[in-house]
Amino acid sequence: VTVALVGAGPGDPDLITTRGLRLLRRCDVLVHDRLVAVELLDEAPPGSVRIAREEFDQEQINELLVAYGQAGLHVVRLKGGDPFVFGRGGEEALALAHAGVPFEVVPGVSALSAVPSAAGIPITHRGIAAQATLVSGHAPDELDYEALVRLTGTLVVFMGLGSLARIAAGLLEAGIERSTPAAVIARGTRVDEQVVAGALDEIADLSAGLEPPALVVIGEAVALRGRLRGDCGAALQVG
Amino acid sequence: VTVALVGAGPGDPDLITTRGLRLLRRCDVLVHDRLVAVELLDEAPPGSVRIAREEFDQEQINELLVAYGQAGLHVVRLKGGDPFVFGRGGEEALALAHAGVPFEVVPGVSALSAVPSAAGIPITHRGIAAQATLVSGHAPDELDYEALVRLTGTLVVFMGLGSLARIAAGLLEAGIERSTPAAVIARGTRVDEQVVAGALDEIADLSAGLEPPALVVIGEAVALRGRLRGDCGAALQVG
């Protein structure tokens, strides 16, 4: 195996997997997302090549991974969260497979549950939320709001800060309660995490001051926040 | 902090987080799910107390965690996957919070994406699956099959092996294509992983020989399996 698609976890550098960290510490080439914690980038060997994902388009990244892989170098493609949860890991894996380059996938802790839980919100909870749906906020007009409202569990929106007003309006038009609890968590699990919570019909206004990356969580389970916080926030700091 | 609710990851012991492993290596008391890898149990200090979750009911486990926490011991509650994705972590956290016992939550790699990805299936993939829904197979009659069919992404069923025939029938009655790709992954990410794949209308029969724990994945993204496999299976072995 020469190329590893590695999930870096949700933000806190301590939430990478032991396998991911081991591969990172012996890589020749590190291709990383901009949002990956700098503490993790510093785990790569001093002589390794470091390439920021955002300086290239996806096609170029695929070609880079193939080229370094064909050269027999140990490449770590470090991606925020999990490579296959809105991570476009599948596209990179297909490019590698197509070129015959051996690769592996090392799953990571997705923001999906980790970011809400660090903010005291369980996305599933007995008697409150028996299911959860993840959507992307990139194409809010393509969402089936009626079906989303019928599924009574927790709705988690990745990259949804910019389209939050549109998504909230869509859910409200489809008949969801105006008072449905909602939260926006920016830089979740990090020491500088910010959480805004409120009713769905006001959450877009309340979160106007937040910056991406942010996760939106909507549903009754959000109301458990506070009761569940414990020392989550502090404990998820680098330790 | 005295009690940590720690996600052990999806099966492969190498997929625990670095923070989770660190806490495990210095705990006084380890309360673990039956399905957690024995390699992880062996990371607890030699003199530590080990308690198997399955010997008690949930209420008793909550009481145990509170009692050990109040005694000031370092307790690790090691749960399969992520504590808050069908892990009942919320209930334990509420009990601890209610008793005033300091606790933290250390998210883990959920089976949700890790188990499909180790089998070569991305739960989201550009142009194929823009969303994903997680449900539990414990109460198949309570699922809203029409809404699930309307959401055109990937459906992931936890603990769904026993109710797979009922769930497939519900989806088919609600109008999903009979040929919708489906897979059942037993002991995912482990060296003895088993994968069965086929059309939705035959998947229950095909998976008759599998044993829990198993994850069910339904949707067009399942068809990427094989093209994406790379060395996933081998690479996710302990190493």
Short mmCIF file of C-alpha atoms in Angstrom, two decimals:
data_model
loop_
_atom_site.label_atom_id
_atom_site.label_comp_id
_atom_site.label_asym_id
_atom_site.label_seq_id
_atom_site.Cartn_x
_atom_site.Cartn_y
_atom_site.Cartn_z
CA VAL A 1 0.00 0.00 0.00
CA THR A 2 1.40 3.37 -0.96
CA VAL A 3 -1.52 5.82 -0.65
CA ALA A 4 -3.68 6.06 2.47
CA LEU A 5 -6.87 8.11 2.55
CA VAL A 6 -6.94 8.98 6.25
CA GLY A 7 -9.71 10.62 8.24
CA ALA A 8 -8.24 13.26 10.55
CA GLY A 9 -11.31 13.45 12.76
CA PRO A 10 -13.62 16.36 13.51
CA GLY A 11 -11.14 19.02 14.61
CA ASP A 12 -9.55 18.10 17.94
CA PRO A 13 -6.20 16.57 16.88
CA ASP A 14 -6.53 14.01 19.67
CA LEU A 15 -9.42 12.40 17.82
CA ILE A 16 -7.39 10.91 14.98
CA THR A 17 -7.23 7.10 15.05
CA THR A 18 -4.10 5.33 16.24
CA ARG A 19 -3.67 3.83 12.76
CA GLY A 20 -4.07 7.20 11.07
CA LEU A 21 -1.45 8.76 13.33
CA ARG A 22 0.98 5.90 12.75
CA LEU A 23 0.74 6.29 8.97
CA LEU A 24 1.07 10.05 9.24
CA ARG A 25 4.28 9.72 11.26
CA ARG A 26 5.98 7.70 8.54
CA CYS A 27 4.70 9.32 5.37
CA ASP A 28 6.85 10.74 2.56
CA VAL A 29 4.11 12.98 1.20
CA LEU A 30 1.24 14.59 3.11
CA VAL A 31 -1.67 16.01 1.12
CA HIS A 32 -3.98 17.71 3.59
CA ASP A 33 -7.21 19.67 3.75
CA ARG A 34 -6.89 23.25 4.93
CA LEU A 35 -9.07 22.58 7.96
CA VAL A 36 -6.97 19.77 9.39
CA ALA A 37 -5.43 20.73 12.74
CA VAL A 38 -1.90 22.09 12.50
CA GLU A 39 -0.93 19.80 15.38
CA LEU A 40 -1.54 16.87 13.03
CA LEU A 41 0.40 18.38 10.15
CA ASP A 42 3.33 18.68 12.53
CA GLU A 43 3.25 14.92 13.12
CA ALA A 44 4.51 14.30 9.58
CA PRO A 45 8.26 13.63 9.38
CA PRO A 46 10.42 16.77 9.02
CA GLY A 47 11.62 15.88 5.54
CA SER A 48 8.21 15.05 4.13
CA VAL A 49 6.53 16.97 1.33
CA ARG A 50 3.41 18.84 2.42
CA ILE A 51 0.74 19.84 -0.04
CA ALA A 52 -2.36 21.84 0.81
CA ARG A 53 -5.46 20.50 -0.94
CA GLU A 54 -6.92 23.94 -1.57
CA GLU A 55 -4.12 25.00 -3.91
CA PHE A 56 -5.36 22.51 -6.51
CA ASP A 57 -8.66 21.38 -7.96
CA GLN A 58 -9.98 17.89 -7.30
CA GLU A 59 -8.76 16.53 -10.63
CA GLN A 60 -5.23 17.75 -9.95
CA ILE A 61 -5.28 16.22 -6.47
CA ASN A 62 -6.32 12.89 -7.94
CA GLU A 63 -3.42 13.11 -10.42
CA LEU A 64 -0.95 14.04 -7.67
CA LEU A 65 -2.01 11.07 -5.54
CA VAL A 66 -1.66 8.73 -8.51
CA ALA A 67 1.74 10.13 -9.48
CA TYR A 68 3.23 9.94 -5.99
CA GLY A 69 1.68 6.51 -5.51
CA GLN A 70 3.15 5.23 -8.76
CA ALA A 71 6.53 6.52 -7.60
CA GLY A 72 6.19 4.17 -4.62
CA LEU A 73 6.16 6.91 -2.02
CA HIS A 74 4.15 6.61 1.19
CA VAL A 75 1.40 9.13 0.69
CA VAL A 76 -1.09 10.20 3.37
CA ARG A 77 -4.15 12.04 2.08
CA LEU A 78 -5.39 13.59 5.34
CA LYS A 79 -9.01 14.66 5.18
CA GLY A 80 -11.23 16.32 7.77
CA GLY A 81 -13.67 13.98 9.51
CA ASP A 82 -14.16 10.70 7.67
CA PRO A 83 -13.00 10.33 4.05
CA PHE A 84 -16.37 8.96 2.90
CA VAL A 85 -18.78 11.31 4.72
CA PHE A 86 -18.97 14.30 2.38
CA GLY A 87 -15.21 13.95 1.96
CA ARG A 88 -14.97 13.09 -1.74
CA GLY A 89 -12.80 10.17 -0.69
CA GLY A 90 -14.65 8.00 -3.16
CA GLU A 91 -13.47 10.08 -6.09
CA GLU A 92 -9.85 9.83 -5.01
CA ALA A 93 -10.20 6.11 -4.36
CA LEU A 94 -11.68 5.60 -7.84
CA ALA A 95 -8.79 7.50 -9.44
CA LEU A 96 -6.26 5.37 -7.56
CA ALA A 97 -8.08 2.13 -8.36
CA HIS A 98 -8.33 3.13 -12.03
CA ALA A 99 -4.58 3.77 -12.16
CA GLY A 100 -3.79 0.51 -10.38
CA VAL A 101 -2.20 2.26 -7.41
CA PRO A 102 -2.57 0.28 -4.15
CA PHE A 103 -4.42 2.30 -1.55
CA GLU A 104 -6.16 1.92 1.75
CA VAL A 105 -8.88 3.84 3.54
CA VAL A 106 -8.49 4.64 7.23
CA PRO A 107 -11.87 5.79 8.55
CA GLY A 108 -12.02 8.79 10.84
CA VAL A 109 -14.32 10.24 13.47
CA SER A 110 -16.92 12.14 11.46
CA ALA A 111 -18.23 15.49 12.62
CA LEU A 112 -21.67 13.88 12.28
CA SER A 113 -21.82 12.67 15.87
CA ALA A 114 -18.59 13.99 17.40
CA VAL A 115 -19.35 17.66 16.93
CA PRO A 116 -22.85 17.46 18.42
CA SER A 117 -21.68 15.23 21.27
CA ALA A 118 -18.89 17.62 22.20
CA ALA A 119 -21.62 20.25 22.42
CA GLY A 120 -23.75 17.99 24.62
CA ILE A 121 -26.12 16.75 21.91
CA PRO A 122 -26.58 13.01 21.22
CA ILE A 123 -27.81 12.57 17.63
CA THR A 124 -29.67 9.44 18.68
CA HIS A 125 -31.33 9.07 22.09
CA ARG A 126 -33.77 6.46 23.33
CA GLY A 127 -37.32 7.77 23.23
CA ILE A 128 -36.30 11.03 21.53
CA ALA A 129 -34.46 10.34 18.29
CA ALA A 130 -34.39 6.85 16.82
CA GLN A 131 -32.84 7.90 13.53
CA ALA A 132 -30.64 10.56 11.99
CA THR A 133 -30.24 11.99 8.52
CA LEU A 134 -27.15 13.73 7.14
CA VAL A 135 -27.46 16.13 4.26
CA SER A 136 -25.16 18.66 2.65
CA GLY A 137 -26.08 22.33 2.64
CA HIS A 138 -24.53 22.88 -0.78
CA ALA A 139 -27.72 22.43 -2.79
CA PRO A 140 -30.58 23.41 -0.47
CA ASP A 141 -33.11 23.59 -3.31
CA GLU A 142 -32.62 19.92 -4.07
CA LEU A 143 -33.61 18.69 -0.61
CA ASP A 144 -36.96 16.93 -0.14
CA TYR A 145 -38.16 18.90 2.86
CA GLU A 146 -41.39 16.97 3.23
CA ALA A 147 -39.56 13.68 3.52
CA LEU A 148 -37.03 15.21 5.92
CA VAL A 149 -39.82 16.46 8.18
CA ARG A 150 -41.54 13.06 8.13
CA LEU A 151 -38.38 11.41 9.44
CA THR A 152 -38.70 12.43 13.05
CA GLY A 153 -35.11 11.91 14.11
CA THR A 154 -32.14 14.28 14.08
CA LEU A 155 -31.22 16.20 10.94
CA VAL A 156 -27.53 17.04 10.59
CA VAL A 157 -26.47 19.48 7.88
CA PHE A 158 -22.85 19.54 6.76
CA MET A 159 -21.59 22.81 5.27
CA GLY A 160 -25.00 24.33 6.00
CA LEU A 161 -24.20 27.68 7.55
CA GLY A 162 -24.54 29.63 4.33
CA SER A 163 -27.83 28.02 3.35
CA LEU A 164 -29.32 27.80 6.85
CA ALA A 165 -32.05 30.39 6.27
CA ARG A 166 -33.17 28.55 3.12
CA ILE A 167 -33.10 25.14 4.81
CA ALA A 168 -35.02 26.36 7.87
CA ALA A 169 -37.62 27.96 5.60
CA GLY A 170 -37.95 24.74 3.63
CA LEU A 171 -38.52 22.67 6.75
CA LEU A 172 -41.01 25.18 8.16
CA GLU A 173 -42.96 25.27 4.89
CA ALA A 174 -43.08 21.49 5.01
CA GLY A 175 -44.76 21.66 8.38
CA ILE A 176 -42.10 21.20 11.04
CA GLU A 177 -42.82 22.90 14.40
CA ARG A 178 -41.43 26.43 14.57
CA SER A 179 -40.08 25.67 18.04
CA THR A 180 -38.07 22.64 16.93
CA PRO A 181 -34.72 22.86 18.74
CA ALA A 182 -31.74 23.68 16.53
CA ALA A 183 -28.06 24.37 17.05
CA VAL A 184 -25.15 25.58 14.97
CA ILE A 185 -21.71 24.47 16.08
CA ALA A 186 -18.71 26.26 14.58
CA ARG A 187 -15.25 24.73 14.92
CA GLY A 188 -16.74 21.87 16.89
CA THR A 189 -14.49 19.87 19.23
CA ARG A 190 -11.82 22.57 18.96
CA VAL A 191 -10.81 24.81 21.88
CA ASP A 192 -12.37 27.76 20.06
CA GLU A 193 -15.68 25.99 19.45
CA GLN A 194 -18.77 28.22 19.29
CA VAL A 195 -22.31 26.98 19.79
CA VAL A 196 -25.53 28.85 19.07
CA ALA A 197 -28.86 27.21 19.93
CA GLY A 198 -32.48 28.25 19.60
CA ALA A 199 -35.76 27.52 17.90
CA LEU A 200 -35.61 26.58 14.22
CA ASP A 201 -37.47 29.72 13.13
CA GLU A 202 -34.81 31.95 14.63
CA ILE A 203 -31.64 29.87 14.28
CA ALA A 204 -30.49 31.52 11.04
CA ASP A 205 -30.64 34.97 12.64
CA LEU A 206 -28.99 33.77 15.84
CA SER A 207 -26.05 32.26 13.98
CA ALA A 208 -25.42 35.24 11.73
CA GLY A 209 -22.07 35.95 13.39
CA LEU A 210 -20.59 32.47 13.00
CA GLU A 211 -18.00 31.48 10.41
CA PRO A 212 -17.52 28.10 8.71
CA PRO A 213 -16.71 25.30 9.29
CA ALA A 214 -20.00 24.74 11.06
CA LEU A 215 -22.42 21.90 11.58
CA VAL A 216 -26.18 22.42 11.87
CA VAL A 217 -28.21 20.06 14.07
CA ILE A 218 -32.02 20.10 14.09
CA GLY A 219 -34.41 17.99 16.18
CA GLU A 220 -35.71 17.26 19.65
CA ALA A 221 -32.40 15.72 20.74
CA VAL A 222 -30.86 19.19 20.59
CA ALA A 223 -32.92 20.05 23.70
CA LEU A 224 -30.77 17.61 25.71
CA ARG A 225 -27.92 20.08 25.37
CA GLY A 226 -26.89 21.49 28.70
CA ARG A 227 -28.27 18.50 30.59
CA LEU A 228 -25.63 16.36 28.91
CA ARG A 229 -22.72 18.70 28.71
CA GLY A 230 -20.73 17.31 31.61
CA ASP A 231 -17.18 18.32 30.96
CA CYS A 232 -17.43 17.55 27.28
CA GLY A 233 -16.20 20.88 26.06
CA ALA A 234 -13.13 20.98 28.19
CA ALA A 235 -12.39 17.31 27.87
CA LEU A 236 -12.31 17.43 24.13
CA GLN A 237 -9.53 19.94 24.16
CA VAL A 238 -6.09 18.73 23.23
CA GLY A 239 -4.83 16.70 26.14
CA VAL B 1 -13.05 14.21 35.18
CA THR B 2 -13.50 10.71 36.53
CA VAL B 3 -15.75 8.94 34.03
CA ALA B 4 -15.06 8.88 30.29
CA LEU B 5 -17.59 7.55 27.78
CA VAL B 6 -15.22 6.39 25.06
CA GLY B 7 -16.02 5.21 21.56
CA ALA B 8 -13.96 2.11 20.76
CA GLY B 9 -14.50 2.38 17.02
CA PRO B 10 -16.15 -0.02 14.60
CA GLY B 11 -14.25 -3.24 15.36
CA ASP B 12 -10.64 -2.98 14.22
CA PRO B 13 -8.78 -2.11 17.46
CA ASP B 14 -6.51 0.22 15.51
CA LEU B 15 -9.43 2.55 14.90
CA ILE B 16 -9.75 3.83 18.46
CA THR B 17 -8.78 7.49 18.86
CA THR B 18 -5.46 8.45 20.40
CA ARG B 19 -7.30 10.14 23.27
CA GLY B 20 -9.48 7.10 23.88
CA LEU B 21 -6.45 4.81 24.00
CA ARG B 22 -4.62 7.12 26.39
CA LEU B 23 -7.53 7.15 28.84
CA LEU B 24 -7.91 3.38 28.54
CA ARG B 25 -4.25 2.85 29.43
CA ARG B 26 -4.60 4.68 32.73
CA CYS B 27 -8.06 3.68 33.90
CA ASP B 28 -8.88 2.08 37.25
CA VAL B 29 -12.17 0.60 36.06
CA LEU B 30 -13.09 -0.53 32.55
CA VAL B 31 -16.77 -1.11 31.75
CA HIS B 32 -16.94 -2.50 28.23
CA ASP B 33 -19.43 -3.73 25.66
CA ARG B 34 -19.15 -7.39 24.76
CA LEU B 35 -18.32 -6.56 21.16
CA VAL B 36 -15.29 -4.38 21.89
CA ALA B 37 -12.08 -5.95 20.54
CA VAL B 38 -10.16 -8.03 23.08
CA GLU B 39 -6.98 -6.24 21.95
CA LEU B 40 -8.43 -3.04 23.42
CA LEU B 41 -9.48 -4.67 26.70
CA ASP B 42 -5.88 -5.81 27.06
CA GLU B 43 -4.74 -2.17 26.92
CA ALA B 44 -6.27 -1.50 30.34
CA PRO B 45 -3.72 -1.64 33.21
CA PRO B 46 -3.19 -5.12 34.70
CA GLY B 47 -4.65 -4.20 38.08
CA SER B 48 -7.77 -2.53 36.71
CA VAL B 49 -11.28 -3.80 37.32
CA ARG B 50 -13.02 -5.07 34.18
CA ILE B 51 -16.78 -5.24 33.95
CA ALA B 52 -18.69 -6.61 30.97
CA ARG B 53 -21.72 -4.50 30.13
CA GLU B 54 -23.89 -7.47 29.23
CA GLU B 55 -23.88 -8.89 32.76
CA PHE B 56 -26.04 -5.98 33.93
CA ASP B 57 -29.05 -4.06 32.72
CA GLN B 58 -28.73 -0.43 31.63
CA GLU B 59 -29.97 0.94 34.95
CA GLN B 60 -27.37 -1.06 36.86
CA ILE B 61 -24.62 0.11 34.52
CA ASN B 62 -25.66 3.71 35.11
CA GLU B 63 -25.49 3.09 38.88
CA LEU B 64 -22.09 1.43 38.60
CA LEU B 65 -20.66 4.35 36.63
CA VAL B 66 -22.02 6.82 39.17
CA ALA B 67 -20.71 4.83 42.15
CA TYR B 68 -17.20 4.39 40.75
CA GLY B 69 -17.20 8.01 39.64
CA GLN B 70 -18.22 9.23 43.08
CA ALA B 71 -15.39 7.16 44.53
CA GLY B 72 -13.02 9.25 42.42
CA LEU B 73 -11.78 6.35 40.31
CA HIS B 74 -10.79 6.78 36.68
CA VAL B 75 -13.55 4.97 34.83
CA VAL B 76 -13.57 4.22 31.11
CA ARG B 77 -16.91 3.19 29.68
CA LEU B 78 -15.78 1.66 26.41
CA LYS B 79 -18.56 1.41 23.84
CA GLY B 80 -18.58 0.02 20.32
CA GLY B 81 -18.49 2.67 17.59
CA ASP B 82 -19.45 6.12 18.83
CA PRO B 83 -21.15 6.56 22.21
CA PHE B 84 -23.93 8.70 20.76
CA VAL B 85 -24.77 6.77 17.59
CA PHE B 86 -27.19 4.11 18.83
CA GLY B 87 -24.87 3.67 21.81
CA ARG B 88 -27.15 4.80 24.65
CA GLY B 89 -24.33 7.09 25.71
CA GLY B 90 -26.87 9.81 26.31
CA GLU B 91 -28.58 7.82 29.02
CA GLU B 92 -25.32 7.18 30.85
CA ALA B 93 -24.30 10.81 30.48
CA LEU B 94 -27.63 11.95 31.91
CA ALA B 95 -27.24 9.64 34.91
CA LEU B 96 -23.75 10.99 35.58
CA ALA B 97 -24.85 14.59 35.14
CA HIS B 98 -27.83 14.02 37.44
CA ALA B 99 -25.53 12.60 40.13
CA GLY B 100 -23.05 15.44 39.74
CA VAL B 101 -20.24 13.15 38.61
CA PRO B 102 -17.78 14.85 36.24
CA PHE B 103 -17.61 13.05 32.94
CA GLU B 104 -16.38 13.49 29.42
CA VAL B 105 -17.34 12.04 26.07
CA VAL B 106 -14.64 10.86 23.67
CA PRO B 107 -16.24 10.34 20.26
CA GLY B 108 -15.35 7.24 18.29
CA VAL B 109 -15.36 6.08 14.69
CA SER B 110 -18.92 4.96 14.10
CA ALA B 111 -19.71 1.88 12.08
CA LEU B 112 -21.92 4.20 10.01
CA SER B 113 -19.23 5.09 7.48
CA ALA B 114 -16.26 2.98 8.58
CA VAL B 115 -17.87 -0.39 8.05
CA PRO B 116 -19.15 0.41 4.54
CA SER B 117 -15.87 2.08 3.58
CA ALA B 118 -13.84 -0.92 4.69
CA ALA B 119 -16.07 -2.92 2.36
CA GLY B 120 -15.49 -0.46 -0.48
CA ILE B 121 -18.75 1.49 -0.15
CA PRO B 122 -18.76 5.28 0.34
CA ILE B 123 -22.03 6.28 2.04
CA THR B 124 -21.87 9.63 0.25
CA HIS B 125 -20.51 10.03 -3.27
CA ARG B 126 -20.74 12.97 -5.62
CA GLY B 127 -23.49 12.46 -8.17
CA ILE B 128 -24.69 9.22 -6.57
CA ALA B 129 -25.59 9.79 -2.92
CA ALA B 130 -25.85 13.31 -1.53
CA GLN B 131 -27.34 12.25 1.78
CA ALA B 132 -27.50 9.34 4.18
CA THR B 133 -29.98 8.18 6.78
CA LEU B 134 -29.23 5.96 9.77
CA VAL B 135 -31.98 3.93 11.36
CA SER B 136 -32.10 1.13 13.89
CA GLY B 137 -33.49 -2.24 12.93
CA HIS B 138 -34.98 -2.81 16.38
CA ALA B 139 -38.47 -1.52 15.57
CA PRO B 140 -38.96 -2.07 11.83
CA ASP B 141 -42.72 -1.46 12.02
CA GLU B 142 -42.16 2.09 13.24
CA LEU B 143 -40.13 3.17 10.21
CA ASP B 144 -41.67 5.56 7.69
CA TYR B 145 -40.79 3.62 4.56
CA GLU B 146 -42.31 6.15 2.18
CA ALA B 147 -40.16 8.93 3.56
CA LEU B 148 -37.08 6.70 3.54
CA VAL B 149 -37.66 5.88 -0.14
CA ARG B 150 -38.13 9.54 -1.02
CA LEU B 151 -34.71 10.37 0.43
CA THR B 152 -32.61 9.14 -2.42
CA GLY B 153 -29.31 8.77 -0.59
CA THR B 154 -27.83 5.86 1.32
CA LEU B 155 -29.83 4.06 4.01
CA VAL B 156 -27.75 2.50 6.79
CA VAL B 157 -29.46 0.15 9.22
CA PHE B 158 -27.83 -0.59 12.56
CA MET B 159 -28.71 -3.90 14.21
CA GLY B 160 -30.82 -4.71 11.17
CA LEU B 161 -29.89 -8.29 10.33
CA GLY B 162 -32.83 -9.84 12.20
CA SER B 163 -35.38 -7.48 10.68
CA LEU B 164 -33.88 -7.26 7.20
CA ALA B 165 -36.69 -9.15 5.45
CA ARG B 166 -39.26 -6.84 7.05
CA ILE B 167 -37.30 -3.69 6.20
CA ALA B 168 -36.71 -4.75 2.59
CA ALA B 169 -40.40 -5.54 2.21
CA GLY B 170 -41.35 -2.16 3.65
CA LEU B 171 -39.09 -0.32 1.23
CA LEU B 172 -40.31 -2.36 -1.74
CA GLU B 173 -43.96 -1.75 -0.84
CA ALA B 174 -43.16 1.96 -0.66
CA GLY B 175 -41.95 1.84 -4.24
CA ILE B 176 -38.16 1.49 -4.18
CA GLU B 177 -36.64 -0.30 -7.19
CA ARG B 178 -36.34 -4.06 -6.64
CA SER B 179 -32.82 -3.92 -8.07
CA THR B 180 -31.59 -1.28 -5.59
CA PRO B 181 -28.10 -2.40 -4.53
CA ALA B 182 -27.82 -3.61 -0.95
CA ALA B 183 -25.11 -5.10 1.22
CA VAL B 184 -24.86 -6.70 4.62
CA ILE B 185 -21.51 -6.46 6.38
CA ALA B 186 -20.92 -8.69 9.38
CA ARG B 187 -18.02 -7.98 11.74
CA GLY B 188 -17.04 -5.04 9.56
CA THR B 189 -13.42 -3.77 9.66
CA ARG B 190 -12.39 -6.95 11.50
CA VAL B 191 -10.12 -9.59 9.98
CA ASP B 192 -13.08 -11.98 9.87
CA GLU B 193 -15.38 -9.51 8.13
CA GLN B 194 -18.06 -11.01 5.86
CA VAL B 195 -19.84 -9.10 3.12
CA VAL B 196 -22.91 -10.18 1.18
CA ALA B 197 -24.21 -7.96 -1.61
CA GLY B 198 -27.11 -8.17 -4.01
CA ALA B 199 -30.38 -6.60 -5.08
CA LEU B 200 -32.68 -5.41 -2.30
CA ASP B 201 -35.36 -7.96 -3.12
CA GLU B 202 -32.98 -10.85 -2.53
CA ILE B 203 -30.64 -9.48 0.15
CA ALA B 204 -32.50 -11.02 3.10
CA ASP B 205 -32.19 -14.48 1.58
CA LEU B 206 -28.57 -13.95 0.58
CA SER B 207 -27.57 -12.92 4.10
CA ALA B 208 -29.36 -15.77 5.86
CA GLY B 209 -26.09 -17.32 7.00
CA LEU B 210 -24.62 -14.20 8.61
CA GLU B 211 -24.48 -13.54 12.36
CA PRO B 212 -24.65 -10.20 14.19
CA PRO B 213 -23.09 -7.72 14.60
CA ALA B 214 -23.96 -6.63 11.10
CA LEU B 215 -24.64 -3.40 9.27
CA VAL B 216 -27.07 -3.14 6.36
CA VAL B 217 -26.40 -0.62 3.59
CA ILE B 218 -28.97 0.15 0.88
CA GLY B 219 -28.67 2.53 -2.08
CA GLU B 220 -26.94 3.20 -5.37
CA ALA B 221 -23.59 3.90 -3.66
CA VAL B 222 -23.41 0.21 -2.79
CA ALA B 223 -22.78 -0.46 -6.49
CA LEU B 224 -19.40 1.28 -6.17
CA ARG B 225 -18.24 -1.70 -4.13
CA GLY B 226 -15.49 -3.56 -5.87
CA ARG B 227 -14.44 -0.54 -7.92
CA LEU B 228 -13.39 1.14 -4.67
CA ARG B 229 -12.08 -1.73 -2.68
CA GLY B 230 -8.39 -1.06 -3.19
CA ASP B 231 -6.65 -2.73 -0.29
CA CYS B 232 -9.26 -1.61 2.18
CA GLY B 233 -9.99 -5.01 3.58
CA ALA B 234 -6.40 -5.95 4.22
CA ALA B 235 -5.33 -2.51 5.31
CA LEU B 236 -7.98 -2.29 7.97
CA GLN B 237 -6.60 -5.34 9.67
CA VAL B 238 -4.67 -4.83 12.87
CA GLY B 239 -1.31 -3.51 11.91
#
